[in-house]
CSV table of N, CA and C in Angstrom, one decimal:
chain,number,residue,atom,x,y,z
A,1,MET,N,183.6,-13.3,214.0
A,1,MET,CA,183.3,-12.0,214.1
A,1,MET,C,184.5,-11.5,215.1
A,2,VAL,N,184.6,-10.5,214.1
A,2,VAL,CA,186.5,-9.6,214.7
A,2,VAL,C,185.2,-8.6,216.2
A,3,ARG,N,186.4,-9.2,216.7
A,3,ARG,CA,186.4,-8.6,218.4
A,3,ARG,C,186.8,-7.0,218.6
A,4,GLN,N,188.0,-6.9,218.0
A,4,GLN,CA,188.5,-5.9,218.4
A,4,GLN,C,188.4,-5.0,216.9
A,5,GLY,N,188.0,-3.6,216.7
A,5,GLY,CA,188.0,-2.7,215.8
A,5,GLY,C,186.4,-3.1,214.8
A,6,GLY,N,185.9,-4.3,215.6
A,6,GLY,CA,184.7,-4.7,214.9
A,6,GLY,C,183.3,-4.2,215.8
A,7,LYS,N,182.6,-5.2,216.0
A,7,LYS,CA,181.4,-5.1,216.3
A,7,LYS,C,181.6,-4.7,217.9
A,8,SER,N,182.4,-5.5,218.5
A,8,SER,CA,182.1,-5.8,220.0
A,8,SER,C,182.6,-4.7,220.2
A,9,ALA,N,183.9,-4.0,219.7
A,9,ALA,CA,184.8,-2.7,220.1
A,9,ALA,C,183.6,-1.7,219.6
A,10,GLY,N,183.1,-1.4,218.8
A,10,GLY,CA,181.6,-0.5,218.7
A,10,GLY,C,180.7,-0.1,219.5
A,11,ILE,N,180.2,-1.3,219.7
A,11,ILE,CA,178.8,-1.6,220.9
A,11,ILE,C,180.0,-1.6,222.3
A,12,ALA,N,180.6,-1.8,222.8
A,12,ALA,CA,181.7,-1.9,223.7
A,12,ALA,C,181.5,0.1,224.5
A,13,ARG,N,182.4,0.8,222.6
A,13,ARG,CA,182.1,1.7,223.1
A,13,ARG,C,180.9,2.8,223.4
A,14,ALA,N,179.7,2.0,222.7
A,14,ALA,CA,178.9,3.2,222.8
A,14,ALA,C,178.2,2.7,224.1
A,15,TYR,N,178.1,1.6,224.9
A,15,TYR,CA,178.0,1.2,226.5
A,15,TYR,C,178.4,2.0,227.2
A,16,ALA,N,180.0,1.9,226.7
A,16,ALA,CA,181.2,2.9,227.8
A,16,ALA,C,180.4,4.5,227.7
A,17,ALA,N,180.2,4.9,226.4
A,17,ALA,CA,180.1,5.9,226.8
A,17,ALA,C,179.1,6.7,228.1
A,18,SER,N,179.5,8.4,228.5
A,18,SER,CA,178.5,9.1,228.9
A,18,SER,C,177.0,9.3,228.2
A,19,GLY,N,176.2,9.3,228.9
A,19,GLY,CA,175.0,9.4,228.7
A,19,GLY,C,174.0,9.0,229.2
A,20,THR,N,172.6,9.3,228.4
A,20,THR,CA,171.6,8.5,229.7
A,20,THR,C,171.7,7.0,229.2
A,21,PRO,N,170.9,6.0,229.5
A,21,PRO,CA,170.8,4.8,229.3
A,21,PRO,C,169.9,4.8,227.8
A,22,LEU,N,168.9,5.6,227.4
A,22,LEU,CA,168.6,5.2,226.4
A,22,LEU,C,169.3,5.7,225.1
A,23,ARG,N,170.0,6.9,225.2
A,23,ARG,CA,171.3,7.2,224.3
A,23,ARG,C,172.1,6.2,223.9
A,24,ARG,N,172.8,5.3,225.1
A,24,ARG,CA,173.7,4.5,225.2
A,24,ARG,C,173.1,3.5,224.3
A,25,ILE,N,171.6,3.1,225.3
A,25,ILE,CA,171.0,2.0,223.4
A,25,ILE,C,171.0,2.2,222.2
A,26,ARG,N,170.5,3.5,222.1
A,26,ARG,CA,170.4,3.9,221.2
A,26,ARG,C,171.6,3.6,219.9
A,27,ALA,N,172.8,4.3,220.6
A,27,ALA,CA,174.2,4.4,220.1
A,27,ALA,C,174.8,2.6,219.7
A,28,ALA,N,174.4,1.7,220.8
A,28,ALA,CA,174.7,0.3,220.6
A,28,ALA,C,173.8,-0.3,219.8
A,29,SER,N,172.6,0.1,218.9
A,29,SER,CA,172.1,-0.6,218.4
A,29,SER,C,172.3,0.0,217.0
A,30,ALA,N,172.5,1.5,216.5
A,30,ALA,CA,173.3,2.0,215.5
A,30,ALA,C,174.6,1.5,215.6
A,31,ALA,N,175.8,1.1,216.4
A,31,ALA,CA,176.8,0.5,215.8
A,31,ALA,C,176.4,-1.2,215.7
A,32,TYR,N,175.4,-1.9,215.9
A,32,TYR,CA,175.3,-3.1,215.6
A,32,TYR,C,174.3,-3.0,214.4
A,33,VAL,N,174.0,-1.8,214.1
A,33,VAL,CA,173.3,-1.9,212.3
A,33,VAL,C,174.5,-1.4,211.4
A,34,ARG,N,175.6,-0.6,212.1
A,34,ARG,CA,176.7,-0.7,211.0
A,34,ARG,C,177.8,-1.8,210.7
A,35,PHE,N,177.8,-2.3,211.8
A,35,PHE,CA,178.3,-4.1,211.9
A,35,PHE,C,177.7,-4.9,210.8
A,36,ALA,N,176.5,-5.0,210.7
A,36,ALA,CA,175.5,-5.5,209.8
A,36,ALA,C,175.7,-4.9,208.0
A,37,ALA,N,175.8,-4.0,207.8
A,37,ALA,CA,175.9,-2.9,206.7
A,37,ALA,C,177.3,-3.2,206.5
A,38,GLU,N,178.2,-3.0,207.5
A,38,GLU,CA,179.6,-3.1,207.1
A,38,GLU,C,180.5,-4.5,206.9
A,39,ARG,N,180.0,-5.5,207.3
A,39,ARG,CA,180.4,-6.8,207.3
A,39,ARG,C,179.0,-7.8,207.4
A,40,PRO,N,178.7,-7.7,206.4
A,40,PRO,CA,177.2,-8.6,206.1
A,40,PRO,C,177.8,-10.5,206.4
A,41,HIS,N,178.9,-10.7,206.1
A,41,HIS,CA,179.0,-12.0,205.8
A,41,HIS,C,179.4,-12.2,207.5
A,42,GLN,N,180.2,-11.7,208.2
A,42,GLN,CA,179.9,-11.8,209.6
A,42,GLN,C,178.7,-11.7,210.4
A,43,PHE,N,178.0,-10.7,210.2
A,43,PHE,CA,176.5,-10.6,211.0
A,43,PHE,C,175.7,-12.0,210.4
A,44,ARG,N,175.7,-12.5,209.3
A,44,ARG,CA,175.0,-13.3,208.8
A,44,ARG,C,175.4,-14.9,209.5
A,45,LEU,N,177.1,-14.9,210.0
A,45,LEU,CA,177.4,-16.0,210.8
A,45,LEU,C,176.6,-15.8,212.4
A,46,LEU,N,177.0,-14.5,212.6
A,46,LEU,CA,176.6,-14.4,213.7
A,46,LEU,C,175.0,-14.4,214.4
A,47,ALA,N,174.5,-14.3,213.3
A,47,ALA,CA,172.4,-14.5,213.0
A,47,ALA,C,172.2,-16.0,213.0
A,48,ASP,N,172.8,-16.9,212.1
A,48,ASP,CA,172.9,-17.9,211.8
A,48,ASP,C,173.9,-18.9,211.8
A,49,PRO,N,174.7,-19.1,212.9
A,49,PRO,CA,176.1,-19.7,212.8
A,49,PRO,C,175.8,-21.0,212.5
A,50,PRO,N,176.9,-21.9,212.4
A,50,PRO,CA,177.0,-22.6,211.6
A,50,PRO,C,176.9,-24.0,212.5
A,51,ASP,N,176.4,-25.4,212.4
A,51,ASP,CA,175.7,-25.8,213.1
A,51,ASP,C,176.9,-27.0,213.4
A,52,GLU,N,178.1,-26.0,213.8
A,52,GLU,CA,178.8,-27.1,214.9
A,52,GLU,C,179.1,-26.5,216.1
A,53,PRO,N,179.0,-27.5,217.1
A,53,PRO,CA,179.3,-27.2,218.1
A,53,PRO,C,180.2,-26.2,218.9
A,54,ALA,N,181.1,-25.9,218.6
A,54,ALA,CA,182.4,-24.9,219.2
A,54,ALA,C,182.0,-23.7,218.2
A,55,ALA,N,181.2,-23.5,217.5
A,55,ALA,CA,181.3,-22.3,216.8
A,55,ALA,C,179.8,-21.7,217.2
A,56,LEU,N,178.8,-22.7,217.6
A,56,LEU,CA,177.6,-22.4,218.1
A,56,LEU,C,177.8,-21.7,219.8
A,57,GLU,N,178.8,-22.5,220.6
A,57,GLU,CA,178.8,-22.1,221.5
A,57,GLU,C,179.9,-20.4,221.9
A,58,ARG,N,180.6,-20.4,220.7
A,58,ARG,CA,181.5,-19.3,220.8
A,58,ARG,C,180.5,-17.9,220.5
A,59,VAL,N,179.7,-17.9,219.2
A,59,VAL,CA,178.7,-17.0,219.3
A,59,VAL,C,177.9,-17.3,219.9
A,60,ALA,N,177.0,-17.9,221.2
A,60,ALA,CA,176.6,-17.9,222.4
A,60,ALA,C,176.6,-17.3,223.3
A,61,ASP,N,178.5,-17.4,223.4
A,61,ASP,CA,179.3,-16.5,224.7
A,61,ASP,C,179.1,-15.1,224.0
A,62,LEU,N,179.2,-14.8,222.7
A,62,LEU,CA,179.4,-13.1,222.3
A,62,LEU,C,177.9,-12.4,222.5
A,63,VAL,N,177.4,-13.6,222.3
A,63,VAL,CA,175.6,-12.8,222.1
A,63,VAL,C,175.2,-12.6,223.6
A,64,ASP,N,175.6,-13.4,224.5
A,64,ASP,CA,175.8,-13.4,225.9
A,64,ASP,C,176.5,-11.9,226.4
A,65,GLU,N,177.4,-11.9,226.4
A,65,GLU,CA,177.9,-10.7,226.5
A,65,GLU,C,177.8,-9.3,225.9
A,66,GLN,N,177.0,-9.5,225.0
A,66,GLN,CA,176.5,-8.3,224.3
A,66,GLN,C,175.3,-7.8,225.2
A,67,ASN,N,174.4,-8.8,225.7
A,67,ASN,CA,172.8,-8.9,225.8
A,67,ASN,C,173.3,-8.7,227.6
A,68,THR,N,174.0,-9.1,227.9
A,68,THR,CA,174.7,-8.6,229.4
A,68,THR,C,174.7,-6.9,229.5
A,69,LYS,N,175.1,-6.5,228.4
A,69,LYS,CA,175.7,-5.1,228.7
A,69,LYS,C,174.1,-4.6,228.1
A,70,LEU,N,173.2,-4.9,227.4
A,70,LEU,CA,172.2,-4.1,226.8
A,70,LEU,C,170.6,-4.2,228.3
A,71,ALA,N,171.0,-5.5,228.8
A,71,ALA,CA,170.2,-5.5,229.9
A,71,ALA,C,170.9,-4.6,231.6
A,72,ALA,N,171.7,-4.7,231.4
A,72,ALA,CA,172.4,-3.4,232.0
A,72,ALA,C,172.2,-2.2,231.7
A,73,ALA,N,171.9,-1.5,230.5
A,73,ALA,CA,171.5,-0.5,230.4
A,73,ALA,C,170.0,-0.3,230.6
A,74,LEU,N,168.9,-1.5,230.5
A,74,LEU,CA,167.6,-1.3,230.4
A,74,LEU,C,167.9,-1.4,232.0
A,75,SER,N,168.4,-2.3,232.9
A,75,SER,CA,168.3,-2.0,234.3
A,75,SER,C,168.6,-0.6,234.6
A,76,ASP,N,169.7,0.2,234.1
A,76,ASP,CA,170.1,1.4,234.7
A,76,ASP,C,168.7,2.7,234.3
A,77,GLY,N,168.3,2.2,232.8
A,77,GLY,CA,166.9,2.8,232.7
A,77,GLY,C,165.8,2.9,233.7
A,78,ILE,N,165.7,1.6,234.1
A,78,ILE,CA,164.4,1.3,234.9
A,78,ILE,C,164.8,2.1,236.6
A,79,THR,N,166.2,1.9,236.8
A,79,THR,CA,166.3,2.8,237.7
A,79,THR,C,166.5,4.4,237.9
A,80,ASP,N,166.8,4.9,236.8
A,80,ASP,CA,166.5,6.5,236.6
A,80,ASP,C,165.4,6.7,236.5
A,81,GLY,N,164.2,5.4,236.2
A,81,GLY,CA,162.8,6.3,235.6
A,81,GLY,C,162.4,6.6,234.3
A,82,THR,N,163.5,6.0,233.8
A,82,THR,CA,163.2,6.6,231.8
A,82,THR,C,162.7,5.4,231.0
A,83,ILE,N,162.8,4.1,231.8
A,83,ILE,CA,162.0,2.9,231.7
A,83,ILE,C,161.2,2.0,232.1
A,84,THR,N,160.0,1.7,231.7
A,84,THR,CA,159.5,1.3,232.4
A,84,THR,C,160.2,0.1,233.3
A,85,PRO,N,159.4,0.0,234.6
A,85,PRO,CA,159.6,-0.9,235.7
A,85,PRO,C,159.1,-2.6,235.5
A,86,ASP,N,158.0,-2.3,234.6
A,86,ASP,CA,157.4,-4.0,234.1
A,86,ASP,C,158.0,-4.9,233.4
A,87,ILE,N,159.6,-4.6,233.1
A,87,ILE,CA,159.7,-5.5,232.3
A,87,ILE,C,161.3,-6.5,233.0
A,88,ASP,N,161.5,-7.3,232.0
A,88,ASP,CA,162.6,-7.7,233.0
A,88,ASP,C,164.0,-7.8,231.7
A,89,PRO,N,164.7,-7.0,232.7
A,89,PRO,CA,166.0,-6.6,231.9
A,89,PRO,C,166.8,-7.8,230.8
A,90,ARG,N,166.9,-8.9,231.3
A,90,ARG,CA,167.7,-10.1,230.5
A,90,ARG,C,166.5,-10.7,229.5
A,91,THR,N,165.3,-10.3,229.7
A,91,THR,CA,164.4,-11.0,228.8
A,91,THR,C,164.3,-9.7,227.6
A,92,ALA,N,163.9,-9.0,228.2
A,92,ALA,CA,163.9,-7.9,227.0
A,92,ALA,C,165.3,-7.4,226.2
A,93,ALA,N,166.2,-7.8,226.9
A,93,ALA,CA,167.7,-7.5,225.8
A,93,ALA,C,167.3,-8.9,224.8
A,94,THR,N,167.2,-9.9,225.3
A,94,THR,CA,167.3,-10.4,224.3
A,94,THR,C,166.5,-10.6,223.3
A,95,ALA,N,165.3,-10.1,223.5
A,95,ALA,CA,163.8,-9.7,223.1
A,95,ALA,C,164.4,-8.9,221.8
A,96,LEU,N,164.8,-7.9,222.2
A,96,LEU,CA,165.4,-6.5,221.5
A,96,LEU,C,166.5,-7.0,220.4
A,97,TRP,N,167.3,-8.0,220.8
A,97,TRP,CA,168.1,-8.7,220.1
A,97,TRP,C,167.7,-9.2,218.9
A,98,ALA,N,166.9,-10.0,219.3
A,98,ALA,CA,166.4,-11.1,217.9
A,98,ALA,C,165.6,-10.0,216.9
A,99,ALA,N,164.6,-9.3,217.9
A,99,ALA,CA,164.2,-8.4,216.4
A,99,ALA,C,164.8,-7.5,215.8
A,100,MET,N,165.9,-7.4,216.5
A,100,MET,CA,167.0,-6.5,215.2
A,100,MET,C,167.9,-7.3,214.5
A,101,ASN,N,168.1,-8.5,214.9
A,101,ASN,CA,168.8,-9.2,213.9
A,101,ASN,C,167.4,-10.3,212.7
A,102,GLY,N,166.1,-10.2,213.0
A,102,GLY,CA,164.9,-10.5,212.1
A,102,GLY,C,165.0,-9.4,211.5
A,103,ILE,N,164.9,-8.1,211.4
A,103,ILE,CA,164.7,-7.0,210.6
A,103,ILE,C,166.1,-6.8,210.1
A,104,LEU,N,167.1,-7.0,210.7
A,104,LEU,CA,168.8,-6.7,209.5
A,104,LEU,C,168.5,-8.1,208.4
A,105,GLY,N,168.1,-8.9,209.0
A,105,GLY,CA,167.9,-10.5,207.9
A,105,GLY,C,167.1,-10.2,206.8
A,106,LEU,N,165.9,-9.2,206.9
A,106,LEU,CA,165.5,-8.7,205.7
A,106,LEU,C,166.1,-8.3,204.4
A,107,SER,N,167.4,-7.7,204.6
A,107,SER,CA,168.0,-7.1,203.6
A,107,SER,C,168.7,-8.8,202.9
A,108,TRP,N,168.5,-9.8,203.2
A,108,TRP,CA,168.8,-11.3,202.5
A,108,TRP,C,167.9,-11.2,201.4
A,109,ARG,N,166.9,-10.9,202.0
A,109,ARG,CA,165.4,-11.5,201.1
A,109,ARG,C,165.5,-10.7,199.6
A,110,ALA,N,165.2,-11.1,198.6
A,110,ALA,CA,164.7,-10.8,197.5
A,110,ALA,C,163.2,-10.6,197.1
A,111,ASP,N,162.1,-10.6,197.8
A,111,ASP,CA,161.0,-9.9,198.0
A,111,ASP,C,160.3,-9.0,198.5
A,112,ARG,N,159.5,-8.1,198.3
A,112,ARG,CA,158.7,-6.9,198.8
A,112,ARG,C,159.4,-6.6,200.3
A,113,LEU,N,159.5,-7.6,201.2
A,113,LEU,CA,160.2,-7.3,202.6
A,113,LEU,C,161.3,-6.8,202.5
A,114,HIS,N,162.4,-7.0,201.6
A,114,HIS,CA,163.0,-5.9,201.9
A,114,HIS,C,163.1,-4.9,201.8
A,115,ARG,N,162.4,-4.4,200.9
A,115,ARG,CA,162.2,-3.4,200.3
A,115,ARG,C,161.7,-2.1,201.3
A,116,HIS,N,161.2,-3.0,202.6
A,116,HIS,CA,160.4,-1.6,203.7
A,116,HIS,C,161.2,-2.8,205.0
A,117,ARG,N,162.5,-2.8,205.0
A,117,ARG,CA,163.5,-2.8,206.4
A,117,ARG,C,163.2,-1.6,207.2
A,118,ASP,N,163.5,-0.5,206.5
A,118,ASP,CA,163.4,1.0,207.4
A,118,ASP,C,162.3,1.0,208.1
A,119,ARG,N,161.0,0.6,207.4
A,119,ARG,CA,160.0,0.9,207.6
A,119,ARG,C,159.8,0.2,209.6
A,120,TYR,N,160.3,-0.9,209.3
A,120,TYR,CA,160.6,-2.0,210.2
A,120,TYR,C,161.3,-1.7,211.6
A,121,PHE,N,162.6,-0.7,211.3
A,121,PHE,CA,163.2,-0.2,212.2
A,121,PHE,C,162.7,0.6,212.8
A,122,LEU,N,162.0,1.5,212.3
A,122,LEU,CA,161.2,2.5,213.1
A,122,LEU,C,160.0,1.9,213.8
A,123,ASN,N,159.3,0.7,213.2
A,123,ASN,CA,158.5,0.4,214.3
A,123,ASN,C,158.9,-0.2,215.4
A,124,ILE,N,160.2,-1.2,215.6
A,124,ILE,CA,160.8,-1.4,216.8
A,124,ILE,C,161.5,-0.5,217.6
A,125,SER,N,161.7,0.7,217.0
A,125,SER,CA,162.2,1.7,218.1
A,125,SER,C,161.1,2.2,218.3
A,126,SER,N,159.9,2.8,217.6
A,126,SER,CA,158.8,3.1,218.3
A,126,SER,C,158.0,2.2,219.6
A,127,THR,N,158.0,0.8,219.3
A,127,THR,CA,157.9,-0.2,220.4
A,127,THR,C,158.8,0.4,221.7
A,128,ALA,N,159.9,0.4,221.4
A,128,ALA,CA,161.2,0.2,222.5
A,128,ALA,C,160.9,1.3,223.2
A,129,GLY,N,160.8,2.5,222.1
A,129,GLY,CA,160.7,4.4,222.8
A,129,GLY,C,159.0,4.1,223.7
A,130,GLY,N,158.0,3.5,223.2
A,130,GLY,CA,156.8,3.5,223.7
A,130,GLY,C,157.2,3.0,225.6
A,131,SER,N,157.7,2.1,225.5
A,131,SER,CA,158.1,2.0,227.1
A,131,SER,C,158.9,2.9,227.7
A,132,VAL,N,159.7,3.4,227.2
A,132,VAL,CA,160.2,4.9,228.2
A,132,VAL,C,159.3,6.1,228.2
A,133,ARG,N,158.0,6.0,227.2
A,133,ARG,CA,157.1,7.0,227.1
A,133,ARG,C,156.2,6.7,228.5
A,134,GLN,N,155.9,5.1,228.4
A,134,GLN,CA,155.2,4.9,229.4
A,134,GLN,C,155.9,4.8,231.0
A,135,ALA,N,156.9,4.8,231.3
A,135,ALA,CA,157.6,5.0,232.5
A,135,ALA,C,157.7,6.5,232.4
A,136,GLN,N,158.0,6.9,231.6
A,136,GLN,CA,157.5,8.6,232.1
A,136,GLN,C,156.6,9.3,232.3
A,137,ARG,N,155.3,8.8,231.7
A,137,ARG,CA,153.8,9.0,232.6
A,137,ARG,C,153.6,8.5,234.0
A,138,CYS,N,154.3,7.6,233.9
A,138,CYS,CA,154.3,6.8,235.4
A,138,CYS,C,154.8,7.5,236.7
A,139,ARG,N,155.5,8.3,236.0
A,139,ARG,CA,156.8,9.1,237.2
A,139,ARG,C,155.7,10.0,238.4
A,140,PRO,N,156.2,9.9,239.5
A,140,PRO,CA,155.4,10.8,240.5
A,140,PRO,C,155.8,12.5,239.9
């Protein structure tokens, strides 16, 4: 995986940008989707690394690095009240990353699930957005 000028750089810029935590999370998600579309072979190596100890460790380190940034943005959202406080940011970050990989991986399929990939993106966005709306309803 390319670290400079590729996935890590685009996502790092998204998380470092000004704006609300939700805006930063959406920008990072968009960067991840672009990475998967523009560099499908690298994305596939990230999503399904070769069964070689060094490769597995390197990919796990990269995933941890990015999920730590996502967890921090989720924590920021909990702090400012835009994300429901009943989630664990680290667990939620891993779950959101895995869900994105699953949806992006549908592009590899030859069956009808491939055609409905965009619908699945909307559903995961709605689910994540539901946590934000729930937190906003609970505000004093």
